[in-house]
Coordinates of C-alpha atoms and ligand atoms in Angstrom, one line a residue:
M1 CA 138.6 190.4 149.2
R2 CA 142.3 191.0 149.2
L3 CA 144.3 187.9 148.7
S4 CA 147.0 189.1 151.1
Q5 CA 144.4 188.9 153.9
M6 CA 142.6 185.8 152.8
H7 CA 143.0 182.4 154.6
L8 CA 144.3 180.5 151.6
K9 CA 146.9 177.8 151.2
T10 CA 147.4 176.4 147.8
L11 CA 149.6 173.4 147.1
R12 CA 152.1 173.0 144.2
E13 CA 152.2 169.2 144.6
T14 CA 149.4 166.7 143.9
P15 CA 148.3 165.1 147.1
A16 CA 149.3 161.4 147.2
E17 CA 145.9 159.9 147.7
A18 CA 144.1 162.0 145.1
E19 CA 143.4 160.1 141.9
V20 CA 140.9 162.3 140.0
A21 CA 141.1 165.8 138.8
S22 CA 138.3 167.2 141.0
H23 CA 139.9 165.8 144.1
I24 CA 143.4 166.9 143.2
L25 CA 142.3 170.5 142.3
L26 CA 139.9 171.0 145.2
V27 CA 142.8 170.1 147.6
R28 CA 145.4 172.0 145.6
T29 CA 143.3 175.2 145.5
G30 CA 142.9 174.9 149.3
M31 CA 139.1 174.8 148.8
I32 CA 138.6 171.6 150.8
R33 CA 140.6 170.1 153.7
K34 CA 140.6 166.5 154.7
L35 CA 140.0 165.7 158.4
V36 CA 139.9 161.9 158.2
S37 CA 139.1 159.4 155.4
G38 CA 136.0 160.5 153.6
V39 CA 135.4 163.5 155.8
Y40 CA 136.2 167.0 154.4
G41 CA 135.9 170.6 155.6
F42 CA 135.6 173.7 153.4
M43 CA 137.9 176.6 153.4
P44 CA 136.7 180.1 152.4
L45 CA 136.8 179.7 148.6
G46 CA 135.3 176.2 148.7
W47 CA 132.5 177.3 151.0
R48 CA 131.6 180.2 148.7
S49 CA 131.1 177.8 145.8
I50 CA 129.1 175.4 147.9
R51 CA 126.8 178.3 149.0
K52 CA 126.4 179.3 145.3
I53 CA 125.3 175.8 144.4
E54 CA 122.9 175.9 147.4
E55 CA 121.5 179.2 146.3
I56 CA 120.7 177.9 142.8
V57 CA 119.1 174.9 144.4
R58 CA 117.0 177.0 146.8
E59 CA 115.8 179.3 144.0
E60 CA 114.7 176.4 141.8
M61 CA 113.1 174.5 144.7
D62 CA 111.2 177.7 145.8
A63 CA 110.1 178.3 142.3
K64 CA 108.3 175.0 142.3
G65 CA 106.6 175.7 145.6
G66 CA 109.1 173.9 147.9
Q67 CA 109.3 175.1 151.5
E68 CA 112.7 174.9 153.2
I69 CA 112.9 173.4 156.7
H70 CA 115.9 172.0 158.6
M71 CA 115.8 168.7 160.5
S72 CA 118.3 167.1 162.8
A73 CA 121.0 164.9 161.4
V74 CA 120.5 162.6 164.4
Q75 CA 117.6 160.3 164.0
P76 CA 116.1 157.8 166.5
A77 CA 116.2 154.1 165.4
E78 CA 112.5 153.7 166.2
L79 CA 111.5 155.5 163.0
W80 CA 113.8 153.4 160.9
L81 CA 112.4 150.2 162.5
E82 CA 108.9 151.4 161.6
S83 CA 109.9 151.7 157.9
G84 CA 111.9 148.5 158.0
R85 CA 115.1 150.2 156.9
W86 CA 117.0 149.8 160.2
Y87 CA 118.0 146.4 158.7
A88 CA 117.6 147.1 155.0
Y89 CA 120.0 150.0 154.9
G90 CA 122.9 147.8 156.0
P91 CA 126.4 148.7 157.2
E92 CA 126.4 152.1 155.5
L93 CA 124.0 153.4 158.0
W94 CA 126.1 155.2 160.6
R95 CA 124.7 154.0 163.9
L96 CA 125.3 155.2 167.4
K97 CA 124.0 154.9 170.9
D98 CA 123.3 157.6 173.5
R99 CA 124.5 157.3 177.1
N100 CA 121.4 155.3 177.9
G101 CA 122.0 152.7 175.2
R102 CA 119.2 154.0 172.9
D103 CA 119.9 153.5 169.2
F104 CA 120.3 156.4 166.8
C105 CA 121.7 156.9 163.4
L106 CA 123.3 159.9 161.5
G107 CA 120.8 160.3 158.7
P108 CA 121.9 159.3 155.2
T109 CA 118.5 160.5 154.0
H110 CA 115.3 161.6 155.8
E111 CA 112.2 159.8 154.4
E112 CA 111.2 158.6 157.9
I113 CA 111.6 162.0 159.5
F114 CA 109.6 163.8 156.9
T115 CA 106.9 161.1 156.9
D116 CA 106.7 161.5 160.7
I117 CA 106.2 165.2 160.4
V118 CA 103.5 164.9 157.8
R119 CA 101.6 162.1 159.6
N120 CA 101.4 164.4 162.7
D121 CA 100.6 167.6 160.9
I122 CA 98.5 166.7 157.9
S123 CA 94.9 165.6 158.4
S124 CA 92.9 167.0 155.5
Y125 CA 93.1 166.9 151.7
R126 CA 93.1 170.7 151.9
Q127 CA 96.7 170.6 153.2
L128 CA 97.9 168.8 150.1
P129 CA 100.0 168.8 148.0
L130 CA 103.0 169.8 150.0
N131 CA 106.7 169.9 149.1
L132 CA 109.3 170.2 151.9
Y133 CA 113.0 170.4 151.5
Q134 CA 116.2 170.9 153.4
I135 CA 119.9 171.4 152.7
Q136 CA 121.8 169.5 155.3
T137 CA 124.8 167.4 156.2
K138 CA 124.3 163.7 155.7
Y139 CA 126.3 160.6 156.6
R140 CA 127.0 157.3 155.0
D141 CA 129.7 155.0 156.4
E142 CA 131.2 154.0 153.1
A143 CA 133.4 150.9 152.9
R144 CA 135.7 152.7 150.5
P145 CA 135.5 156.5 150.6
R146 CA 137.4 157.8 147.6
F147 CA 137.8 160.5 145.0
G148 CA 137.5 163.3 147.6
L149 CA 133.9 164.7 147.6
M150 CA 132.7 162.2 145.1
R151 CA 132.4 159.3 147.6
S152 CA 132.7 160.7 151.1
R153 CA 131.2 159.7 154.4
E154 CA 130.0 163.1 155.3
F155 CA 128.4 165.2 152.6
I156 CA 125.9 168.0 152.0
M157 CA 122.7 167.1 150.4
K158 CA 119.5 168.8 149.4
D159 CA 116.6 166.4 150.0
S160 CA 113.0 167.1 149.3
Y161 CA 109.8 165.2 149.8
S162 CA 106.5 165.6 148.1
F163 CA 103.2 164.7 149.6
D164 CA 100.1 164.2 147.4
K165 CA 96.6 163.0 147.5
D166 CA 97.0 160.5 144.8
F167 CA 99.3 159.1 142.1
E168 CA 98.2 161.7 139.6
G169 CA 99.4 164.4 142.0
L170 CA 102.7 162.5 142.5
D171 CA 103.2 162.5 138.7
K172 CA 103.0 166.3 138.7
S173 CA 105.3 166.7 141.7
Y174 CA 107.8 164.3 140.1
N175 CA 107.7 166.2 136.8
D176 CA 108.1 169.5 138.6
M177 CA 111.2 168.2 140.3
Y178 CA 112.5 166.7 137.1
D179 CA 112.3 170.2 135.5
A180 CA 113.8 171.9 138.5
Y181 CA 116.7 169.5 138.5
S182 CA 117.3 170.1 134.8
R183 CA 117.5 173.8 135.5
I184 CA 119.7 173.4 138.5
Y185 CA 122.4 171.4 136.7
T186 CA 122.2 173.6 133.6
R187 CA 122.7 176.6 135.9
C188 CA 125.7 174.9 137.5
G189 CA 127.3 174.5 134.1
L190 CA 127.1 170.7 134.0
N191 CA 126.8 168.5 131.0
F192 CA 124.4 166.0 132.4
R193 CA 121.9 163.4 131.4
P194 CA 118.8 162.2 133.3
V195 CA 118.6 158.4 133.1
E196 CA 116.3 155.7 134.4
A197 CA 117.7 154.2 137.6
D198 CA 117.2 151.5 140.1
T199 CA 115.4 152.6 143.3
G200 CA 117.9 150.8 145.6
A201 CA 117.7 151.3 149.3
I202 CA 115.2 154.2 149.0
G203 CA 112.6 152.1 147.2
G204 CA 109.5 153.1 145.2
S205 CA 108.5 152.5 141.7
N206 CA 110.2 154.9 139.3
S207 CA 113.4 156.8 139.5
H208 CA 115.7 159.0 137.5
E209 CA 119.3 159.6 138.2
F210 CA 120.9 162.8 137.0
T211 CA 124.3 162.0 135.8
A212 CA 127.1 164.5 135.1
L213 CA 129.0 162.9 132.2
A214 CA 132.6 162.1 133.2
E215 CA 135.1 159.4 132.5
V216 CA 135.9 159.0 136.2
G217 CA 132.2 158.7 137.2
E218 CA 131.2 155.6 139.1
S219 CA 127.8 155.4 137.4
E220 CA 127.8 153.4 134.2
I221 CA 125.0 154.3 131.8
A222 CA 123.6 152.7 128.7
Y223 CA 121.9 154.9 126.1
C224 CA 120.5 154.6 122.6
E225 CA 121.3 157.1 119.8
R226 CA 118.2 156.1 117.8
C227 CA 115.6 156.5 120.5
D228 CA 115.7 158.3 123.9
M229 CA 116.4 155.2 126.0
A230 CA 118.9 156.0 128.7
A231 CA 119.3 154.1 132.0
T232 CA 121.9 153.1 134.5
V233 CA 123.4 149.7 133.5
E234 CA 122.1 148.4 136.8
R235 CA 118.5 149.3 135.8
A236 CA 118.6 148.8 132.0
D237 CA 116.3 146.1 130.7
V238 CA 117.8 143.5 128.4
K239 CA 115.8 142.1 125.5
D240 CA 115.8 138.3 125.5
D241 CA 117.0 136.7 122.4
P242 CA 114.1 135.1 120.5
A243 CA 113.2 131.6 121.6
D244 CA 114.7 128.7 119.7
S245 CA 112.2 126.4 118.0
S246 CA 114.6 123.4 117.7
Q247 CA 113.5 119.9 118.9
M248 CA 114.7 119.0 122.4
L249 CA 117.4 116.4 122.3
P250 CA 118.0 113.8 125.0
M251 CA 120.4 114.9 127.8
E252 CA 123.9 113.6 127.5
E253 CA 126.6 113.6 130.1
V254 CA 130.0 114.5 128.7
Y255 CA 133.5 114.2 130.2
T256 CA 135.0 117.7 130.2
P257 CA 138.2 117.6 132.3
N258 CA 139.6 120.9 133.7
T259 CA 137.0 123.1 132.0
K260 CA 135.9 125.3 134.9
T261 CA 135.1 128.4 132.9
I262 CA 132.5 129.0 130.2
E263 CA 135.4 129.8 127.7
E264 CA 137.1 126.5 128.6
V265 CA 134.0 124.3 128.3
A266 CA 132.8 126.0 125.1
D267 CA 136.3 125.6 123.5
F268 CA 136.6 122.0 124.7
L269 CA 133.2 121.0 123.2
G270 CA 133.4 123.3 120.2
L271 CA 130.3 125.3 121.2
D272 CA 129.4 128.9 121.1
K273 CA 129.2 130.5 124.5
K274 CA 125.5 131.1 123.7
Q275 CA 125.0 127.4 123.8
T276 CA 126.1 127.1 127.5
I277 CA 124.6 128.0 130.8
K278 CA 126.7 130.0 133.4
A279 CA 126.1 129.4 137.1
L280 CA 126.8 131.9 139.9
L281 CA 126.6 130.8 143.5
F282 CA 125.6 133.0 146.5
V283 CA 124.8 132.9 150.1
K284 CA 122.0 134.9 151.8
Y285 CA 122.2 136.5 155.2
D286 CA 119.3 137.2 157.6
E287 CA 118.7 140.3 159.6
L288 CA 121.1 139.2 162.3
G289 CA 123.9 138.6 159.8
E290 CA 123.6 134.8 160.0
E291 CA 123.8 132.7 156.9
D292 CA 120.3 132.0 155.6
G293 CA 120.4 129.7 152.7
Y294 CA 122.0 129.5 149.2
V295 CA 121.1 130.9 145.8
A296 CA 122.2 129.6 142.4
A297 CA 121.7 132.1 139.5
F298 CA 121.8 131.0 135.9
V299 CA 122.3 133.1 132.8
R300 CA 123.3 132.2 129.2
G301 CA 127.1 131.7 128.9
D302 CA 127.7 134.9 126.9
R303 CA 125.8 137.1 129.4
E304 CA 126.9 138.8 132.6
L305 CA 124.8 138.5 135.7
N306 CA 123.4 141.9 137.0
M307 CA 123.8 141.8 140.8
I308 CA 121.2 144.6 141.4
K309 CA 118.6 142.7 139.3
L310 CA 119.4 139.5 141.2
V311 CA 119.0 141.1 144.7
N312 CA 115.8 142.8 143.5
A313 CA 114.5 139.4 142.3
L314 CA 115.3 137.9 145.6
G315 CA 113.6 140.8 147.4
L316 CA 116.7 141.4 149.5
P317 CA 119.0 144.4 150.2
E318 CA 122.3 144.3 148.4
H319 CA 124.3 143.6 151.6
A320 CA 122.3 140.5 152.3
V321 CA 123.7 138.5 149.3
A322 CA 127.3 137.6 148.8
F323 CA 129.4 135.1 146.8
A324 CA 129.1 131.6 148.5
D325 CA 132.0 129.6 149.8
E326 CA 131.8 126.9 147.2
E327 CA 132.9 124.1 149.5
K328 CA 130.3 124.9 152.2
M329 CA 127.7 125.3 149.6
A330 CA 128.6 122.0 147.9
A331 CA 127.8 120.1 151.1
A332 CA 124.4 121.7 151.4
T333 CA 123.2 121.8 147.8
G334 CA 125.2 119.4 145.7
C335 CA 126.9 122.2 143.6
V336 CA 130.4 121.5 142.3
G337 CA 132.7 124.4 141.8
G338 CA 133.1 125.1 138.1
F339 CA 130.7 122.3 137.2
T340 CA 127.5 123.5 138.6
G341 CA 124.3 123.3 136.5
P342 CA 120.7 123.7 137.3
T343 CA 119.8 120.0 137.0
G344 CA 121.6 118.5 140.1
L345 CA 120.9 121.1 142.7
H346 CA 118.8 120.8 145.9
D347 CA 118.1 123.0 148.9
C348 CA 118.8 126.3 147.3
T349 CA 116.9 129.1 145.6
I350 CA 117.3 128.7 141.8
V351 CA 117.1 132.0 139.9
V352 CA 116.9 131.6 136.1
D353 CA 117.4 134.4 133.6
S354 CA 114.2 134.8 131.6
E355 CA 116.1 134.3 128.3
L356 CA 117.0 130.7 129.2
V357 CA 113.4 129.6 129.2
G358 CA 113.3 129.9 125.4
M359 CA 116.7 128.4 124.6
K360 CA 117.1 124.8 123.6
N361 CA 119.7 122.1 124.1
L362 CA 122.2 124.1 126.2
C363 CA 125.3 122.7 127.9
A364 CA 125.4 123.1 131.7
G365 CA 127.6 121.8 134.5
A366 CA 126.6 118.3 135.7
C367 CA 127.1 119.0 139.4
K368 CA 129.8 116.3 139.1
K369 CA 133.6 117.1 138.9
D370 CA 134.9 117.2 135.3
Y371 CA 131.4 116.6 133.7
H372 CA 128.9 118.7 131.9
I373 CA 125.5 117.8 130.5
K374 CA 124.5 118.6 126.9
N375 CA 121.0 119.3 125.7
V376 CA 119.6 120.8 128.9
N377 CA 116.2 122.3 128.5
Y378 CA 114.1 124.6 130.7
G379 CA 110.8 123.0 131.8
R380 CA 111.8 119.5 130.9
D381 CA 115.1 119.3 132.9
Y382 CA 115.0 122.1 135.4
K383 CA 112.8 124.9 136.7
G384 CA 113.5 128.2 138.4
D385 CA 112.1 129.3 141.7
I386 CA 112.4 132.8 140.2
V387 CA 112.5 133.5 136.5
R388 CA 113.4 137.1 135.7
D389 CA 115.7 139.3 133.6
I390 CA 118.9 139.2 135.7
K391 CA 121.4 140.0 133.0
T392 CA 123.5 143.1 132.2
L393 CA 122.9 145.2 129.2
K394 CA 126.3 145.3 127.5
E395 CA 127.6 147.8 124.9
G396 CA 126.4 146.8 121.5
D397 CA 123.4 144.8 122.8
P398 CA 120.1 145.7 121.1
C399 CA 118.3 148.6 122.7
P400 CA 115.4 147.2 124.8
V401 CA 113.1 149.9 123.2
C402 CA 114.1 150.1 119.6
G403 CA 116.7 147.4 118.9
A404 CA 119.6 149.6 117.8
P405 CA 123.0 148.8 119.4
V406 CA 123.3 150.5 122.7
K407 CA 126.3 152.6 123.8
H408 CA 127.8 152.9 127.3
T409 CA 129.2 156.0 129.0
R410 CA 130.2 157.0 132.5
G411 CA 129.0 159.7 134.8
I412 CA 128.8 161.1 138.3
E413 CA 125.5 160.7 140.0
V414 CA 124.7 164.2 141.2
G415 CA 121.0 163.7 142.0
Q416 CA 118.2 161.2 142.0
I417 CA 114.4 161.5 142.1
F418 CA 112.0 158.8 143.2
K419 CA 108.4 158.0 143.0
L420 CA 108.0 156.5 146.5
G421 CA 104.2 156.0 146.3
T422 CA 103.1 154.6 149.6
K423 CA 106.3 152.8 150.6
Y424 CA 106.8 155.0 153.7
S425 CA 103.3 156.5 154.3
E426 CA 101.6 153.1 154.4
P427 CA 103.8 151.3 157.1
M428 CA 104.2 154.6 159.0
G429 CA 100.5 155.4 158.9
A430 CA 100.5 158.8 157.1
Y431 CA 96.9 159.3 156.2
Y432 CA 94.6 162.3 155.3
K433 CA 90.9 162.6 155.1
D434 CA 89.5 163.1 151.7
E435 CA 86.4 165.2 150.6
N436 CA 84.2 162.4 151.9
Q437 CA 86.0 162.2 155.3
E438 CA 87.5 158.9 154.3
D439 CA 91.0 158.0 155.3
K440 CA 93.5 157.9 152.4
V441 CA 97.2 157.1 152.3
I442 CA 99.4 160.1 151.4
V443 CA 101.4 159.5 148.2
M444 CA 105.1 160.5 148.3
G445 CA 108.1 161.3 146.2
C446 CA 111.6 162.1 147.3
Y447 CA 114.3 164.0 145.5
G448 CA 118.0 164.3 146.4
I449 CA 120.9 166.5 145.2
G450 CA 124.4 165.9 146.3
I451 CA 125.6 169.5 146.8
T452 CA 129.2 168.6 147.6
R453 CA 129.3 165.9 144.8
T454 CA 127.9 168.5 142.4
L455 CA 130.9 170.7 143.3
A456 CA 133.3 167.9 142.5
A457 CA 131.4 167.1 139.2
I458 CA 131.7 170.8 138.1
V459 CA 135.4 170.7 138.6
E460 CA 135.6 167.4 136.9
Q461 CA 134.0 168.9 133.8
H462 CA 135.7 172.4 134.0
H463 CA 139.4 172.2 134.3
D464 CA 142.6 172.0 132.3
D465 CA 146.2 171.2 133.2
S466 CA 146.7 174.6 135.0
G467 CA 143.7 174.4 137.2
I468 CA 139.9 174.9 137.6
I469 CA 137.9 176.9 135.1
W470 CA 134.8 177.9 137.1
P471 CA 131.5 178.7 135.3
V472 CA 130.6 182.2 136.5
S473 CA 127.4 180.9 138.3
V474 CA 129.3 178.9 140.9
A475 CA 132.8 180.6 140.9
P476 CA 133.9 181.6 144.4
Y477 CA 134.7 185.0 143.0
H478 CA 133.9 186.4 139.5
V479 CA 137.0 188.5 138.9
I480 CA 140.6 188.4 140.0
I481 CA 142.8 191.5 139.8
T482 CA 146.4 190.5 139.5
L483 CA 148.4 193.4 140.7
I484 CA 152.0 192.9 139.4
A485 CA 153.8 195.5 141.6
P486 CA 151.9 196.4 144.8
D487 CA 154.6 198.9 145.7
D488 CA 154.1 200.9 142.5
T489 CA 151.7 203.7 143.4
V490 CA 150.3 204.0 139.9
Q491 CA 149.6 200.3 139.6
A492 CA 148.2 200.1 143.1
A493 CA 145.9 203.0 142.5
A494 CA 144.6 201.6 139.3
A495 CA 144.0 198.2 140.9
E496 CA 142.1 199.8 143.8
K497 CA 140.0 201.8 141.4
I498 CA 139.0 198.7 139.5
Y499 CA 138.4 196.8 142.7
S500 CA 136.0 199.4 144.1
R501 CA 134.2 200.0 140.9
L502 CA 133.5 196.3 140.3
T503 CA 132.6 195.8 144.0
E504 CA 130.1 198.7 143.8
A505 CA 128.6 197.0 140.7
G506 CA 127.9 193.9 142.8
I507 CA 130.8 191.9 141.2
E508 CA 132.7 189.6 143.6
V509 CA 136.4 190.5 143.3
L510 CA 139.6 189.1 144.5
L511 CA 142.5 191.5 144.5
D512 CA 145.9 189.7 144.4
D513 CA 147.9 192.3 146.3
R514 CA 150.4 189.8 147.7
R515 CA 154.1 190.6 147.4
E516 CA 154.8 187.5 145.2
R517 CA 156.5 187.1 141.9
P518 CA 154.2 187.7 138.9
G519 CA 154.7 184.0 137.8
V520 CA 153.4 182.8 141.2
K521 CA 150.3 185.1 140.9
F522 CA 149.5 184.0 137.4
K523 CA 149.8 180.3 138.4
D524 CA 147.6 180.8 141.3
A525 CA 145.0 182.7 139.3
D526 CA 144.9 179.9 136.8
L527 CA 144.8 177.2 139.5
L528 CA 141.9 179.0 141.4
G529 CA 140.0 179.3 138.1
I530 CA 138.4 182.7 138.7
P531 CA 136.5 183.4 135.4
V532 CA 137.8 186.9 134.6
R533 CA 141.4 188.1 135.2
I534 CA 142.4 191.7 135.0
T535 CA 146.2 192.2 135.2
V536 CA 147.4 195.6 136.3
G537 CA 151.0 196.1 135.4
R538 CA 153.3 198.5 133.6
G539 CA 150.5 199.7 131.2
A540 CA 148.7 201.2 134.1
I541 CA 150.6 204.4 133.7
D542 CA 148.9 204.8 130.3
G543 CA 145.6 203.7 131.7
S544 CA 145.8 200.2 130.1
V545 CA 145.3 196.8 131.7
E546 CA 145.3 193.2 130.4
Y547 CA 141.9 191.5 130.3
K548 CA 141.6 187.7 130.0
L549 CA 139.0 185.1 130.5
R550 CA 140.1 181.9 132.3
R551 CA 138.4 179.7 129.7
E552 CA 140.1 181.4 126.7
T553 CA 143.8 181.8 125.7
E554 CA 143.3 185.2 124.2
K555 CA 144.4 188.3 126.2
N556 CA 143.5 191.9 125.4
D557 CA 144.9 195.2 126.4
L558 CA 142.0 197.4 127.3
S559 CA 141.5 200.8 128.9
I560 CA 140.6 200.5 132.6
E561 CA 137.1 201.7 131.8
D562 CA 136.6 199.1 129.1
A563 CA 138.0 196.3 131.2
I564 CA 135.5 197.2 134.0
Q565 CA 132.6 197.3 131.6
A566 CA 133.6 194.0 130.0
A567 CA 133.8 192.3 133.3
I568 CA 130.5 193.6 134.5
Q569 CA 128.9 192.6 131.2
I570 CA 130.1 189.0 131.2
V571 CA 129.3 188.4 134.9
E572 CA 125.8 189.9 134.6
K573 CA 125.1 187.7 131.6
E574 CA 126.4 184.5 133.1
K575 CA 125.9 184.6 136.8
K576 CA 122.5 183.0 136.7
G577 CA 123.9 180.2 134.6
M578 CA 121.0 180.3 132.2
Ligands
LIG1 ZN1 116.7 152.7 121.2

């Protein structure tokens, strides 16, 4: 491709709304183009890289026996009502009506559609296992789209679904996908980590998130350096402190004026925060969006509540639980803002962190303004409607597996795999007949890769101040020939020779034949991040060109022949990304 003919518009300036490197660079290189908030199109270079990522994904899916199909993005509401997700998915589900008022959504994922296919087509154990996948545009009406392709409302995803006879089969399918994902992200040049994850709106029993490590990532992960524990902070178990064997002391109401926070009350009474109970107050919403009762959650004063664990404990989707209006809640339940404890509450669901059960003589709000109660004990003074680990694993807390202090890091979720089990096949009636002609439920898994988000993650991990540094496997082109003086016949002939020789060898080449100053061409070559640059300038008359890799600072003067060979060699070696 000749740059003079290419549809390319690079930007010198950083776009105002772009905050992270991948967003800035994908816009500045002209690879992506914003249409409206959270909706992007792809220009020639961007689309080439997207297709390379897709090809890697296809190869690895096919290698595990996956079969590619392509379903509609438009999905009828009926299927989502059958699975129960029309409500559970919440406001992120992009809903629409046709001219006759029938409800549809733009699919954020396709469990219902694939389950529907299989329940219609599969009747015998002989047809299982089966793995179907697609690469397709998905929609999620994000409240706050941001970071370019990282959190967008329209995105490209690979989603696959496995169908097995039993849970043993699912384990194998899941492990196959785990392997395939590890190969895919390795081939894309990502530094990634598979971590245990919450199953969220997809559901099921087990899940791993594949996280590309990056400071700007929205996923917070906890990991252990001594053992191999690694989980999203939302999912990570927390070890309860050992139970306290002290004697229970009698409850004692104490005057604690203006001590609304845990810090204030602990300071005022000279207590450690570990000797206090923290209260968090919530309201629940029903399927119609009406208020549907209150929740008071209690954790030890030094702990943080984990919202995902709380909604899971309540068996509700995340969007059905929100912080309560304290005054309204006070009238209904007897709570008192800043002075709420578990002993004076009524008419609300009380969720108690499991650790509190073994703690003795803690200080809690008295549900009375300016008062706390000392020596509050679980069992004797209060009980939970639900008792569960609802706290957050913080950096430095003991590892839930081995006890060593855990570390935190951040990353971009580029894929997630789920053991769905029978979560969809059971309610939607996807059965097969086994060897004895008995009806059995199909056991499912589902597996997603954010293709567009993977592109952003690659740029996030592969760039410097001058631009992108593409790994060869996903680079829009492998080599850029920077022709310094297009009007110089010797230089032009040398550049053409290199261009045609490389092209014949199957190398993807950009020839910068624009009538621009050399400085502009070098800047653009660095910005675009093409892995190999061959500069054809004055040395061409002696048969010499400059050879440089984008990822290295070193430049070498080589003969034209040597430069061609060096480029072919490195591209052949690295284009598979393994
Ligand atoms: Zn550990």
